[in-house]
PDB file of C-alpha atoms in Angstrom:
ATOM      1  CA  MET A   1     -39.518 147.375 -63.335  1.00  0.00           C
ATOM      2  CA  GLY A   2     -40.413 145.154 -60.376  1.00  0.00           C
ATOM      3  CA  ALA A   3     -36.967 143.441 -60.817  1.00  0.00           C
ATOM      4  CA  ALA A   4     -35.162 146.898 -61.180  1.00  0.00           C
ATOM      5  CA  PHE A   5     -36.878 148.215 -58.020  1.00  0.00           C
ATOM      6  CA  LYS A   6     -35.702 145.153 -55.992  1.00  0.00           C
ATOM      7  CA  CYS A   7     -32.097 145.632 -57.185  1.00  0.00           C
ATOM      8  CA  ALA A   8     -32.063 149.353 -56.467  1.00  0.00           C
ATOM      9  CA  GLY A   9     -33.269 148.695 -52.919  1.00  0.00           C
ATOM     10  CA  GLN A  10     -30.660 146.299 -52.247  1.00  0.00           C
ATOM     11  CA  ALA A  11     -27.998 148.626 -53.537  1.00  0.00           C
ATOM     12  CA  LEU A  12     -29.459 151.253 -51.200  1.00  0.00           C
ATOM     13  CA  GLU A  13     -29.315 149.045 -48.109  1.00  0.00           C
ATOM     14  CA  ILE A  14     -25.675 148.001 -49.017  1.00  0.00           C
ATOM     15  CA  ALA A  15     -24.786 151.692 -49.414  1.00  0.00           C
ATOM     16  CA  LEU A  16     -26.399 152.637 -46.138  1.00  0.00           C
ATOM     17  CA  ALA A  17     -24.483 149.762 -44.439  1.00  0.00           C
ATOM     18  CA  SER A  18     -21.071 151.007 -46.024  1.00  0.00           C
ATOM     19  CA  ASN A  19     -21.915 154.480 -44.947  1.00  0.00           C
ATOM     20  CA  ILE A  20     -20.152 156.153 -47.956  1.00  0.00           C
ATOM     21  CA  THR A  21     -22.027 159.334 -48.747  1.00  0.00           C
ATOM     22  CA  GLY A  22     -21.622 159.462 -52.577  1.00  0.00           C
ATOM     23  CA  THR A  23     -22.676 155.823 -52.782  1.00  0.00           C
ATOM     24  CA  ILE A  24     -25.680 156.418 -50.590  1.00  0.00           C
ATOM     25  CA  THR A  25     -26.762 159.259 -52.563  1.00  0.00           C
ATOM     26  CA  GLU A  26     -26.181 157.634 -56.173  1.00  0.00           C
ATOM     27  CA  ALA A  27     -28.358 154.664 -54.766  1.00  0.00           C
ATOM     28  CA  GLN A  28     -30.942 156.977 -53.380  1.00  0.00           C
ATOM     29  CA  VAL A  29     -31.497 158.827 -56.688  1.00  0.00           C
ATOM     30  CA  ARG A  30     -31.942 155.583 -58.533  1.00  0.00           C
ATOM     31  CA  VAL A  31     -34.595 154.332 -56.060  1.00  0.00           C
ATOM     32  CA  ALA A  32     -36.323 157.829 -56.435  1.00  0.00           C
ATOM     33  CA  PHE A  33     -36.229 157.534 -60.219  1.00  0.00           C
ATOM     34  CA  LEU A  34     -38.033 154.132 -60.025  1.00  0.00           C
ATOM     35  CA  HIS A  35     -40.632 155.532 -57.683  1.00  0.00           C
ATOM     36  CA  PHE A  36     -41.152 158.335 -60.142  1.00  0.00           C
ATOM     37  CA  ARG A  37     -41.707 155.755 -62.774  1.00  0.00           C
ATOM     38  CA  LEU A  38     -44.129 153.962 -60.822  1.00  0.00           C
ATOM     39  CA  GLY A  39     -46.128 157.192 -60.083  1.00  0.00           C
ATOM     40  CA  HIS A  40     -45.037 157.431 -56.670  1.00  0.00           C
ATOM     41  CA  TYR A  41     -44.301 161.149 -56.909  1.00  0.00           C
ATOM     42  CA  SER A  42     -44.309 162.209 -53.196  1.00  0.00           C
ATOM     43  CA  ARG A  43     -41.846 159.406 -52.229  1.00  0.00           C
ATOM     44  CA  ALA A  44     -39.560 160.233 -55.265  1.00  0.00           C
ATOM     45  CA  ARG A  45     -39.561 163.770 -54.643  1.00  0.00           C
ATOM     46  CA  GLU A  46     -38.631 163.142 -50.841  1.00  0.00           C
ATOM     47  CA  MET A  47     -35.756 160.853 -51.751  1.00  0.00           C
ATOM     48  CA  ALA A  48     -34.374 163.252 -54.334  1.00  0.00           C
ATOM     49  CA  GLU A  49     -34.425 166.212 -51.781  1.00  0.00           C
ATOM     50  CA  ASN A  50     -32.560 163.720 -49.238  1.00  0.00           C
ATOM     51  CA  ALA A  51     -29.801 163.413 -51.905  1.00  0.00           C
ATOM     52  CA  LEU A  52     -29.388 167.053 -52.686  1.00  0.00           C
ATOM     53  CA  ALA A  53     -29.108 167.649 -48.828  1.00  0.00           C
ATOM     54  CA  LEU A  54     -26.480 165.044 -48.691  1.00  0.00           C
ATOM     55  CA  ASN A  55     -24.355 165.438 -51.663  1.00  0.00           C
ATOM     56  CA  LYS A  56     -22.042 168.095 -53.353  1.00  0.00           C
ATOM     57  CA  ILE A  57     -23.332 170.709 -55.677  1.00  0.00           C
ATOM     58  CA  ASP A  58     -21.062 169.360 -58.351  1.00  0.00           C
ATOM     59  CA  SER A  59     -21.601 165.863 -58.195  1.00  0.00           C
ATOM     60  CA  ILE A  60     -23.371 163.637 -60.823  1.00  0.00           C
ATOM     61  CA  SER A  61     -26.037 162.342 -58.431  1.00  0.00           C
ATOM     62  CA  HIS A  62     -26.707 165.928 -57.554  1.00  0.00           C
ATOM     63  CA  VAL A  63     -27.715 166.642 -61.135  1.00  0.00           C
ATOM     64  CA  ASP A  64     -29.764 163.399 -61.429  1.00  0.00           C
ATOM     65  CA  ALA A  65     -31.731 164.470 -58.217  1.00  0.00           C
ATOM     66  CA  TRP A  66     -32.784 167.750 -60.055  1.00  0.00           C
ATOM     67  CA  LEU A  67     -33.881 165.772 -62.902  1.00  0.00           C
ATOM     68  CA  VAL A  68     -36.101 163.530 -60.747  1.00  0.00           C
ATOM     69  CA  LEU A  69     -37.364 166.656 -58.952  1.00  0.00           C
ATOM     70  CA  GLY A  70     -38.332 168.077 -62.356  1.00  0.00           C
ATOM     71  CA  ASN A  71     -39.929 164.814 -63.524  1.00  0.00           C
ATOM     72  CA  CYS A  72     -42.256 164.817 -60.411  1.00  0.00           C
ATOM     73  CA  ALA A  73     -43.107 168.681 -60.609  1.00  0.00           C
ATOM     74  CA  ALA A  74     -44.030 167.918 -64.327  1.00  0.00           C
ATOM     75  CA  GLU A  75     -46.228 165.086 -63.684  1.00  0.00           C
ATOM     76  CA  THR A  76     -47.988 166.792 -60.893  1.00  0.00           C
ATOM     77  CA  ASN A  77     -48.698 169.893 -63.325  1.00  0.00           C
ATOM     78  CA  ASN A  78     -46.281 172.412 -61.683  1.00  0.00           C
ATOM     79  CA  LEU A  79     -44.757 173.114 -65.004  1.00  0.00           C
ATOM     80  CA  SER A  80     -43.125 176.234 -63.747  1.00  0.00           C
ATOM     81  CA  ALA A  81     -41.065 174.162 -61.041  1.00  0.00           C
ATOM     82  CA  ALA A  82     -40.385 171.486 -63.426  1.00  0.00           C
ATOM     83  CA  THR A  83     -38.793 174.093 -66.097  1.00  0.00           C
ATOM     84  CA  GLU A  84     -36.656 175.659 -63.293  1.00  0.00           C
ATOM     85  CA  CYS A  85     -35.379 171.872 -62.272  1.00  0.00           C
ATOM     86  CA  TYR A  86     -34.768 170.870 -65.808  1.00  0.00           C
ATOM     87  CA  LEU A  87     -32.933 173.988 -66.805  1.00  0.00           C
ATOM     88  CA  HIS A  88     -30.711 173.983 -63.703  1.00  0.00           C
ATOM     89  CA  ALA A  89     -30.021 170.300 -64.280  1.00  0.00           C
ATOM     90  CA  ILE A  90     -28.844 171.080 -67.979  1.00  0.00           C
ATOM     91  CA  ASP A  91     -26.772 174.122 -66.897  1.00  0.00           C
ATOM     92  CA  LEU A  92     -24.970 171.918 -64.339  1.00  0.00           C
ATOM     93  CA  SER A  93     -24.510 169.009 -66.594  1.00  0.00           C
ATOM     94  CA  ARG A  94     -23.002 171.251 -69.332  1.00  0.00           C
ATOM     95  CA  GLN A  95     -20.565 172.738 -66.780  1.00  0.00           C
ATOM     96  CA  MET A  96     -19.574 169.216 -65.662  1.00  0.00           C
ATOM     97  CA  GLY A  97     -19.386 167.882 -69.193  1.00  0.00           C
ATOM     98  CA  TYR A  98     -21.973 165.288 -67.832  1.00  0.00           C
ATOM     99  CA  SER A  99     -23.607 164.418 -71.314  1.00  0.00           C
ATOM    100  CA  LEU A 100     -25.953 161.791 -70.174  1.00  0.00           C
ATOM    101  CA  ALA A 101     -27.802 164.309 -67.932  1.00  0.00           C
ATOM    102  CA  LEU A 102     -27.719 166.904 -70.642  1.00  0.00           C
ATOM    103  CA  MET A 103     -29.624 164.479 -72.997  1.00  0.00           C
ATOM    104  CA  ARG A 104     -31.867 163.553 -70.244  1.00  0.00           C
ATOM    105  CA  GLY A 105     -32.651 167.075 -69.349  1.00  0.00           C
ATOM    106  CA  LEU A 106     -33.325 168.149 -73.048  1.00  0.00           C
ATOM    107  CA  HIS A 107     -35.699 165.135 -73.385  1.00  0.00           C
ATOM    108  CA  ASN A 108     -37.551 165.701 -70.229  1.00  0.00           C
ATOM    109  CA  LEU A 109     -37.834 169.445 -71.344  1.00  0.00           C
ATOM    110  CA  ALA A 110     -39.423 168.262 -74.576  1.00  0.00           C
ATOM    111  CA  THR A 111     -41.798 165.811 -73.107  1.00  0.00           C
ATOM    112  CA  GLY A 112     -42.610 167.302 -69.861  1.00  0.00           C
ATOM    113  CA  ILE A 113     -42.718 171.123 -70.643  1.00  0.00           C
ATOM    114  CA  TYR A 114     -42.985 171.741 -74.422  1.00  0.00           C
ATOM    115  CA  LEU A 115     -45.460 169.110 -75.369  1.00  0.00           C
ATOM    116  CA  PRO A 116     -47.967 170.005 -72.618  1.00  0.00           C
ATOM    117  CA  HIS A 117     -47.751 173.527 -73.855  1.00  0.00           C
ATOM    118  CA  GLY A 118     -48.317 172.718 -77.379  1.00  0.00           C
ATOM    119  CA  LYS A 119     -44.806 174.035 -78.293  1.00  0.00           C
ATOM    120  CA  PHE A 120     -44.170 171.273 -80.751  1.00  0.00           C
ATOM    121  CA  GLU A 121     -41.371 172.792 -82.817  1.00  0.00           C
ATOM    122  CA  LEU A 122     -39.513 173.360 -79.614  1.00  0.00           C
ATOM    123  CA  ALA A 123     -39.959 169.954 -78.526  1.00  0.00           C
ATOM    124  CA  LEU A 124     -38.834 168.642 -81.886  1.00  0.00           C
ATOM    125  CA  SER A 125     -35.839 170.710 -81.740  1.00  0.00           C
ATOM    126  CA  ALA A 126     -35.032 169.571 -78.195  1.00  0.00           C
ATOM    127  CA  ASP A 127     -35.379 165.780 -78.893  1.00  0.00           C
ATOM    128  CA  LYS A 128     -33.434 166.005 -82.346  1.00  0.00           C
ATOM    129  CA  GLU A 129     -30.596 167.435 -80.503  1.00  0.00           C
ATOM    130  CA  VAL A 130     -30.884 164.504 -78.004  1.00  0.00           C
ATOM    131  CA  ALA A 131     -31.007 162.096 -80.914  1.00  0.00           C
ATOM    132  CA  ARG A 132     -27.803 163.528 -82.389  1.00  0.00           C
ATOM    133  CA  LEU A 133     -25.934 163.423 -79.069  1.00  0.00           C
ATOM    134  CA  ALA A 134     -27.175 159.901 -78.404  1.00  0.00           C
ATOM    135  CA  ASN A 135     -25.861 158.743 -81.769  1.00  0.00           C
ATOM    136  CA  GLU A 136     -22.638 160.578 -81.147  1.00  0.00           C
ATOM    137  CA  HIS A 137     -21.968 159.129 -77.757  1.00  0.00           C
ATOM    138  CA  GLN A 138     -23.713 155.692 -78.678  1.00  0.00           C
ATOM    139  CA  VAL A 139     -26.262 155.587 -76.030  1.00  0.00           C
ATOM    140  CA  PRO A 140     -29.239 153.590 -77.533  1.00  0.00           C
ATOM    141  CA  LYS A 141     -31.487 154.086 -74.610  1.00  0.00           C
ATOM    142  CA  LEU A 142     -31.456 157.885 -74.850  1.00  0.00           C
ATOM    143  CA  LEU A 143     -31.829 157.624 -78.767  1.00  0.00           C
ATOM    144  CA  TRP A 144     -34.981 155.466 -78.629  1.00  0.00           C
ATOM    145  CA  GLY A 145     -36.655 157.913 -76.091  1.00  0.00           C
ATOM    146  CA  ALA A 146     -35.935 160.776 -78.441  1.00  0.00           C
ATOM    147  CA  LEU A 147     -37.347 158.836 -81.381  1.00  0.00           C
ATOM    148  CA  VAL A 148     -40.629 158.177 -79.714  1.00  0.00           C
ATOM    149  CA  THR A 149     -41.095 161.724 -79.040  1.00  0.00           C
ATOM    150  CA  ILE A 150     -40.149 162.927 -82.261  1.00  0.00           C
ATOM    151  CA  ALA A 151     -42.606 160.289 -83.909  1.00  0.00           C
ATOM    152  CA  TRP A 152     -45.269 161.083 -81.502  1.00  0.00           C
ATOM    153  CA  ILE A 153     -44.983 164.854 -82.363  1.00  0.00           C
ATOM    154  CA  TYR A 154     -45.015 164.256 -86.012  1.00  0.00           C
ATOM    155  CA  TRP A 155     -48.180 162.159 -85.714  1.00  0.00           C
ATOM    156  CA  LEU A 156     -49.830 164.774 -83.455  1.00  0.00           C
ATOM    157  CA  ILE A 157     -49.327 167.552 -85.998  1.00  0.00           C
ATOM    158  CA  GLY A 158     -50.170 165.510 -89.004  1.00  0.00           C
ATOM    159  CA  ARG A 159     -46.873 164.870 -90.624  1.00  0.00           C
ATOM    160  CA  HIS A 160     -47.577 161.211 -90.970  1.00  0.00           C
ATOM    161  CA  ARG A 161     -45.082 160.246 -93.473  1.00  0.00           C
ATOM    162  CA  GLN A 162     -42.183 161.709 -91.270  1.00  0.00           C
ATOM    163  CA  SER A 163     -43.921 159.809 -88.093  1.00  0.00           C
ATOM    164  CA  THR A 164     -43.817 156.591 -90.045  1.00  0.00           C
ATOM    165  CA  ALA A 165     -40.258 157.013 -91.055  1.00  0.00           C
ATOM    166  CA  THR A 166     -39.055 157.683 -87.483  1.00  0.00           C
ATOM    167  CA  VAL A 167     -41.191 154.823 -86.194  1.00  0.00           C
ATOM    168  CA  ASP A 168     -39.372 152.485 -88.600  1.00  0.00           C
ATOM    169  CA  GLU A 169     -36.130 154.031 -87.333  1.00  0.00           C
ATOM    170  CA  LEU A 170     -37.074 153.270 -83.950  1.00  0.00           C
ATOM    171  CA  LEU A 171     -38.110 149.572 -84.424  1.00  0.00           C
ATOM    172  CA  CYS A 172     -34.776 148.942 -86.164  1.00  0.00           C
ATOM    173  CA  ILE A 173     -32.938 149.488 -83.003  1.00  0.00           C
ATOM    174  CA  ALA A 174     -35.604 148.099 -80.654  1.00  0.00           C
ATOM    175  CA  THR A 175     -34.982 144.885 -78.623  1.00  0.00           C
ATOM    176  CA  PRO A 176     -37.834 142.320 -78.928  1.00  0.00           C
ATOM    177  CA  GLY A 177     -40.131 142.776 -76.014  1.00  0.00           C
ATOM    178  CA  SER A 178     -38.555 145.882 -74.930  1.00  0.00           C
ATOM    179  CA  LEU A 179     -40.335 149.241 -73.887  1.00  0.00           C
ATOM    180  CA  GLU A 180     -39.237 151.061 -76.899  1.00  0.00           C
ATOM    181  CA  GLU A 181     -40.771 148.297 -79.012  1.00  0.00           C
ATOM    182  CA  GLY A 182     -43.863 148.712 -77.233  1.00  0.00           C
ATOM    183  CA  TYR A 183     -43.882 152.371 -77.967  1.00  0.00           C
ATOM    184  CA  GLY A 184     -43.187 151.442 -81.583  1.00  0.00           C
ATOM    185  CA  PHE A 185     -46.254 149.066 -81.793  1.00  0.00           C
ATOM    186  CA  TRP A 186     -48.411 151.939 -80.044  1.00  0.00           C
ATOM    187  CA  LEU A 187     -47.291 154.520 -82.488  1.00  0.00           C
ATOM    188  CA  LYS A 188     -47.955 152.213 -85.403  1.00  0.00           C
ATOM    189  CA  GLY A 189     -51.599 151.691 -84.222  1.00  0.00           C
ATOM    190  CA  ASN A 190     -52.077 155.450 -84.171  1.00  0.00           C
ATOM    191  CA  LEU A 191     -50.820 155.844 -87.702  1.00  0.00           C
ATOM    192  CA  ALA A 192     -52.866 152.875 -88.951  1.00  0.00           C
ATOM    193  CA  GLN A 193     -56.130 154.744 -87.710  1.00  0.00           C
ATOM    194  CA  GLU A 194     -54.920 157.801 -89.377  1.00  0.00           C
ATOM    195  CA  SER A 195     -54.348 155.817 -92.738  1.00  0.00           C
ATOM    196  CA  GLY A 196     -57.506 153.897 -92.547  1.00  0.00           C
ATOM    197  CA  ALA A 197     -55.820 150.519 -92.144  1.00  0.00           C
ATOM    198  CA  PHE A 198     -58.549 149.404 -89.782  1.00  0.00           C
ATOM    199  CA  ASP A 199     -57.559 145.750 -89.594  1.00  0.00           C
ATOM    200  CA  GLN A 200     -54.187 146.434 -88.175  1.00  0.00           C
ATOM    201  CA  VAL A 201     -55.071 148.834 -85.556  1.00  0.00           C
ATOM    202  CA  LEU A 202     -56.273 146.769 -82.556  1.00  0.00           C
ATOM    203  CA  PRO A 203     -53.720 144.011 -83.270  1.00  0.00           C
ATOM    204  CA  LEU A 204     -50.797 146.655 -83.064  1.00  0.00           C
ATOM    205  CA  TYR A 205     -52.341 147.888 -79.785  1.00  0.00           C
ATOM    206  CA  ALA A 206     -52.590 144.501 -78.506  1.00  0.00           C
ATOM    207  CA  ARG A 207     -48.956 143.857 -79.063  1.00  0.00           C
ATOM    208  CA  ALA A 208     -47.948 146.997 -77.433  1.00  0.00           C
ATOM    209  CA  ARG A 209     -50.064 146.338 -74.517  1.00  0.00           C
ATOM    210  CA  SER A 210     -48.725 142.818 -73.937  1.00  0.00           C
ATOM    211  CA  ILE A 211     -45.241 144.472 -73.667  1.00  0.00           C
ATOM    212  CA  ALA A 212     -46.426 147.112 -71.297  1.00  0.00           C
ATOM    213  CA  GLU A 213     -48.080 144.518 -68.988  1.00  0.00           C
ATOM    214  CA  ALA A 214     -45.002 142.333 -69.239  1.00  0.00           C
ATOM    215  CA  ILE A 215     -42.508 145.146 -68.295  1.00  0.00           C
ATOM    216  CA  GLY A 216     -45.111 146.661 -65.686  1.00  0.00           C
ATOM    217  CA  GLU A 217     -44.869 150.173 -67.275  1.00  0.00           C
ATOM    218  CA  PRO A 218     -47.984 152.133 -66.387  1.00  0.00           C
ATOM    219  CA  GLY A 219     -47.473 155.143 -68.909  1.00  0.00           C
ATOM    220  CA  LEU A 220     -47.478 152.768 -71.822  1.00  0.00           C
ATOM    221  CA  GLY A 221     -50.180 150.935 -70.310  1.00  0.00           C
ATOM    222  CA  ILE A 222     -52.405 153.864 -70.260  1.00  0.00           C
ATOM    223  CA  LEU A 223     -51.585 154.854 -73.851  1.00  0.00           C
ATOM    224  CA  VAL A 224     -52.449 151.356 -75.270  1.00  0.00           C
ATOM    225  CA  ARG A 225     -55.873 151.681 -73.650  1.00  0.00           C
ATOM    226  CA  LEU A 226     -56.567 155.226 -74.950  1.00  0.00           C
ATOM    227  CA  GLY A 227     -55.744 154.068 -78.443  1.00  0.00           C
ATOM    228  CA  PRO A 228     -58.490 151.514 -78.680  1.00  0.00           C
ATOM    229  CA  SER A 229     -60.899 153.602 -77.121  1.00  0.00           C
ATOM    230  CA  ARG A 230     -60.314 156.345 -79.828  1.00  0.00           C
ATOM    231  CA  PHE A 231     -60.537 153.632 -82.419  1.00  0.00           C
ATOM    232  CA  HIS A 232     -63.899 152.248 -81.047  1.00  0.00           C
ATOM    233  CA  ARG A 233     -65.280 155.670 -80.823  1.00  0.00           C
ATOM    234  CA  SER A 234     -64.344 156.391 -84.371  1.00  0.00           C
ATOM    235  CA  GLN A 235     -66.095 153.278 -85.421  1.00  0.00           C
ATOM    236  CA  GLY A 236     -69.309 153.996 -83.434  1.00  0.00           C
ATOM    237  CA  ASP A 237     -68.923 151.545 -80.845  1.00  0.00           C
ATOM    238  CA  ALA A 238     -69.515 154.263 -77.701  1.00  0.00           C
ATOM    239  CA  ALA A 239     -69.743 151.226 -75.152  1.00  0.00           C
ATOM    240  CA  ALA A 240     -66.323 149.685 -76.019  1.00  0.00           C
ATOM    241  CA  SER A 241     -64.747 153.189 -76.378  1.00  0.00           C
ATOM    242  CA  ARG A 242     -66.118 153.965 -72.787  1.00  0.00           C
ATOM    243  CA  GLU A 243     -64.811 150.593 -71.375  1.00  0.00           C
ATOM    244  CA  TRP A 244     -61.221 151.270 -72.780  1.00  0.00           C
ATOM    245  CA  ALA A 245     -61.350 154.841 -71.455  1.00  0.00           C
ATOM    246  CA  GLU A 246     -62.480 153.727 -68.005  1.00  0.00           C
ATOM    247  CA  ASP A 247     -59.662 151.047 -67.938  1.00  0.00           C
ATOM    248  CA  ALA A 248     -57.078 153.680 -68.752  1.00  0.00           C
ATOM    249  CA  LEU A 249     -58.543 156.056 -66.031  1.00  0.00           C
ATOM    250  CA  THR A 250     -58.400 153.290 -63.312  1.00  0.00           C
ATOM    251  CA  MET A 251     -54.763 152.580 -64.340  1.00  0.00           C
TER     252      MET A 251
END
């Protein structure tokens, strides 16, 4: 994440020096997205709004900026605003034939809106469509994102066999040490708890946590602390459970 942020910042500096509007907005949206991933929601929102003000309504960067605004709204609990942003981005991407944004919009709708509302079947339907499109267009990054959500939902609603099968599919396409592999190990840790394979739980979370820390991804970093907290609580170790939960809260 640190390296990505540095490169995006350099790209923005070069774009500003070149004074080409399209290039500037494209770089702005990329930096805004990385601010979002790191939890800097006010800064991400500001940069996305600046990109919208500069760019044409039918540009790719315009659609991407709406997705960033939706992400920021979803993560700050303004789900109605997030829904509007996502649906607007989805409509624009369909009109433009911008398949990457369409997939991202559907995935964000699944994870940012349907999941928090407990609308699990709608979330499954949206991300299954993303997985289909990602396979069709050969976009592995968006495929694994959809598979994580699908496996996560199956785990949440107790369909553990389907969750396990989806995690196996995810790990088959995951690059060693990647974010998707980290999510795969986290999900396997959750499923190990459910199946009573208690000797596997903490080692799986530890593998996922090492990846999260190497990458610098806070979202997964929080989840791989909440997992051990739940495990220790289930084993009657309240002190260890609280310690992990406090660590997650600090992050």
